[in-house]
Short mmCIF file of C-alpha atoms in Angstrom, two decimals:
data_model
loop_
_atom_site.label_atom_id
_atom_site.label_comp_id
_atom_site.label_asym_id
_atom_site.label_seq_id
_atom_site.Cartn_x
_atom_site.Cartn_y
_atom_site.Cartn_z
CA MET A 2 -68.17 -77.59 76.11
CA ASN A 3 -68.29 -80.08 78.19
CA ARG A 4 -71.85 -80.50 79.54
CA SER A 5 -70.66 -81.25 83.39
CA LEU A 6 -68.65 -77.55 83.35
CA SER A 7 -71.01 -76.09 81.57
CA LEU A 8 -73.47 -75.54 84.85
CA PRO A 9 -70.98 -74.15 87.36
CA LEU A 10 -70.04 -71.82 84.59
CA ILE A 11 -73.77 -70.73 84.21
CA ALA A 12 -73.95 -70.64 88.63
CA THR A 13 -71.01 -67.98 88.86
CA GLY A 14 -71.91 -65.94 85.99
CA VAL A 15 -75.09 -65.75 87.41
CA LEU A 16 -73.43 -64.59 90.82
CA VAL A 17 -71.57 -62.23 89.32
CA LEU A 18 -74.18 -60.53 86.89
CA ALA A 19 -76.87 -60.79 90.58
CA ALA A 20 -74.19 -59.17 91.98
CA CYS A 21 -73.67 -55.98 89.43
CA GLY A 22 -77.66 -55.15 89.51
CA ASP A 23 -80.43 -54.51 91.28
CA PRO A 24 -82.77 -57.36 93.12
CA PRO A 25 -84.49 -59.69 90.24
CA ARG A 26 -87.94 -57.80 90.76
CA GLU A 27 -89.58 -61.20 90.55
CA ALA A 28 -87.37 -62.83 93.19
CA GLU A 29 -89.45 -60.29 95.88
CA HIS A 30 -92.54 -62.84 95.23
CA ARG A 31 -91.35 -65.92 95.79
CA ASP A 32 -94.04 -69.43 97.08
CA SER A 33 -92.51 -70.63 99.98
CA ASP A 34 -93.40 -74.18 98.34
CA THR A 35 -91.58 -73.73 94.87
CA GLY A 36 -88.73 -70.66 95.56
CA ARG A 37 -90.23 -69.19 92.71
CA TRP A 38 -92.48 -66.99 91.27
CA TYR A 39 -95.54 -69.04 91.21
CA SER A 40 -97.03 -71.37 93.38
CA VAL A 41 -97.67 -75.64 93.02
CA GLU A 42 -101.13 -74.76 91.89
CA GLN A 43 -100.35 -73.12 88.86
CA VAL A 44 -98.64 -75.29 87.52
CA MET A 45 -100.76 -77.61 87.93
CA LEU A 46 -104.08 -75.89 85.62
CA GLY A 47 -100.89 -75.11 83.66
CA GLY A 48 -100.19 -78.78 83.17
CA HIS A 49 -104.29 -78.52 81.87
CA VAL A 50 -103.25 -75.35 80.12
CA PHE A 51 -100.10 -76.41 78.41
CA ALA A 52 -101.65 -79.47 77.52
CA THR A 53 -105.06 -78.04 75.64
CA HIS A 54 -103.48 -75.41 73.89
CA CYS A 55 -100.02 -75.84 73.93
CA ALA A 56 -98.33 -79.57 73.40
CA ALA A 57 -99.68 -80.18 70.09
CA CYS A 58 -97.08 -78.06 68.55
CA HIS A 59 -94.63 -77.59 71.82
CA GLY A 60 -95.03 -80.89 73.07
CA PRO A 61 -96.17 -82.57 76.07
CA ARG A 62 -93.33 -81.93 77.95
CA ALA A 63 -92.41 -78.87 76.38
CA GLU A 64 -89.78 -80.19 74.87
CA GLY A 65 -90.65 -78.69 71.20
CA ALA A 66 -90.52 -79.74 68.05
CA GLU A 67 -87.32 -82.12 66.94
CA GLU A 68 -85.17 -80.10 65.15
CA TRP A 69 -85.99 -76.32 66.68
CA PHE A 70 -82.62 -75.20 65.58
CA ARG A 71 -83.52 -75.21 61.95
CA ARG A 72 -85.24 -72.94 60.26
CA LEU A 73 -88.46 -75.04 57.49
CA PRO A 74 -88.34 -74.54 53.52
CA ASP A 75 -90.49 -70.78 54.26
CA GLY A 76 -87.82 -69.53 56.89
CA ARG A 77 -89.74 -69.83 59.93
CA TRP A 78 -88.92 -70.95 63.01
CA PRO A 79 -90.41 -74.52 63.72
CA PRO A 80 -91.81 -74.64 67.90
CA PRO A 81 -88.83 -74.41 70.07
CA PRO A 82 -88.79 -76.27 73.26
CA LEU A 83 -89.59 -74.28 76.29
CA ASN A 84 -88.11 -76.65 79.44
CA GLY A 85 -84.93 -75.02 79.90
CA THR A 86 -83.11 -76.55 76.93
CA ALA A 87 -83.25 -73.19 74.46
CA HIS A 88 -83.47 -70.23 74.80
CA ALA A 89 -86.91 -69.21 76.86
CA TRP A 90 -84.52 -67.87 79.31
CA HIS A 91 -83.74 -65.44 77.82
CA HIS A 92 -86.82 -63.99 77.94
CA PRO A 93 -88.60 -61.96 80.84
CA LEU A 94 -92.01 -62.84 82.36
CA TRP A 95 -93.42 -59.88 80.67
CA GLN A 96 -92.12 -60.88 76.89
CA LEU A 97 -93.34 -64.88 77.42
CA ARG A 98 -96.48 -63.39 77.95
CA GLN A 99 -96.41 -61.21 75.16
CA GLN A 100 -95.74 -63.93 73.50
CA ILE A 101 -98.27 -65.99 74.26
CA ARG A 102 -101.02 -63.53 73.95
CA GLU A 103 -100.08 -62.08 70.55
CA GLY A 104 -98.02 -65.16 68.77
CA SER A 105 -95.35 -65.26 67.25
CA ASP A 106 -94.58 -62.41 63.97
CA PRO A 107 -95.60 -64.69 60.85
CA GLU A 108 -92.60 -64.24 59.68
CA HIS A 109 -91.02 -66.08 61.60
CA GLY A 110 -93.38 -68.68 63.30
CA ASP A 111 -96.72 -69.68 63.63
CA MET A 112 -97.39 -69.55 66.82
CA PRO A 113 -101.68 -67.98 67.24
CA GLY A 114 -102.38 -65.26 69.59
CA PHE A 115 -104.14 -66.79 72.96
CA ALA A 116 -105.15 -63.73 74.28
CA GLU A 117 -108.72 -64.53 73.13
CA VAL A 118 -108.61 -67.47 74.45
CA LEU A 119 -106.53 -67.36 77.98
CA SER A 120 -107.15 -65.67 80.59
CA ASP A 121 -103.70 -63.60 81.90
CA ALA A 122 -103.93 -66.03 85.04
CA GLU A 123 -104.16 -68.82 82.36
CA ILE A 124 -101.16 -67.88 81.20
CA ASP A 125 -99.00 -67.58 84.15
CA ALA A 126 -99.96 -70.75 85.04
CA ALA A 127 -98.41 -72.04 81.44
CA ILE A 128 -95.22 -70.47 82.01
CA ALA A 129 -95.12 -71.41 85.96
CA TRP A 130 -96.31 -75.63 84.05
CA PHE A 131 -93.06 -75.17 81.61
CA GLN A 132 -90.28 -73.23 83.88
CA SER A 133 -91.20 -75.97 86.35
CA PHE A 134 -88.74 -78.21 84.21
CA TRP A 135 -85.74 -75.57 84.38
CA LEU A 136 -82.94 -76.89 85.86
CA ASP A 137 -82.42 -74.55 89.01
CA GLU A 138 -79.12 -73.26 87.83
CA ILE A 139 -81.42 -71.80 84.59
CA TYR A 140 -83.95 -70.14 86.83
CA ALA A 141 -81.87 -68.13 89.00
CA ALA A 142 -80.25 -67.68 85.42
CA TRP A 143 -83.32 -66.52 84.15
CA LEU A 144 -84.05 -64.11 87.47
CA VAL A 145 -80.97 -61.81 86.66
CA TYR A 146 -82.10 -61.67 82.35
CA ASP A 147 -85.75 -60.84 83.96
CA ALA A 148 -84.67 -58.27 85.95
CA ASN A 149 -82.19 -56.80 84.24
CA PHE A 150 -84.83 -56.48 81.34
CA PRO A 151 -88.00 -54.87 82.38
CA GLU A 152 -91.07 -54.31 80.30
CA PRO A 153 -91.05 -50.97 77.74
CA SER A 154 -92.71 -48.00 79.59
CA SER A 155 -95.96 -47.17 76.81
CA HIS A 156 -94.07 -44.07 75.85
CA GLN A 157 -90.98 -46.74 75.30
CA LYS A 158 -93.35 -48.69 73.14
CA GLY A 159 -94.05 -46.33 70.47
CA LEU A 160 -91.03 -45.10 70.20
CA GLU A 161 -89.95 -49.04 68.79
#
């Protein structure tokens, strides 16, 4: 697909989907400086958190492994980009938090869990930092995705 056509198509899709559902949960809490769910202060803290705990695998600018889309010989996936150029925007905020806290399924990747290392505020700051790289169109698409995939209730989690 022509790259110059893809962003307008994403934006159109976002507008159509936004008209169909409830308002995004995170959109209700927008920061006046960033226009996003996070603040400038969170992004600044997140840069430090990411550099210390995430950059060794995901790259210093959250660009991920060079061939993140190809399985490794052992069948696991390399670290993906988190900078908006891959699939991270297909995960609601609760799932991004969960992935950082719990790490990846050992059959699918090597990401360790950080629940014992990072506070909830530091996890949110790391997410804020890599989301700060996302183009407005990607962020808008993520808001719709986030709104349409709420965290399962504890009852639903037990049924999975």
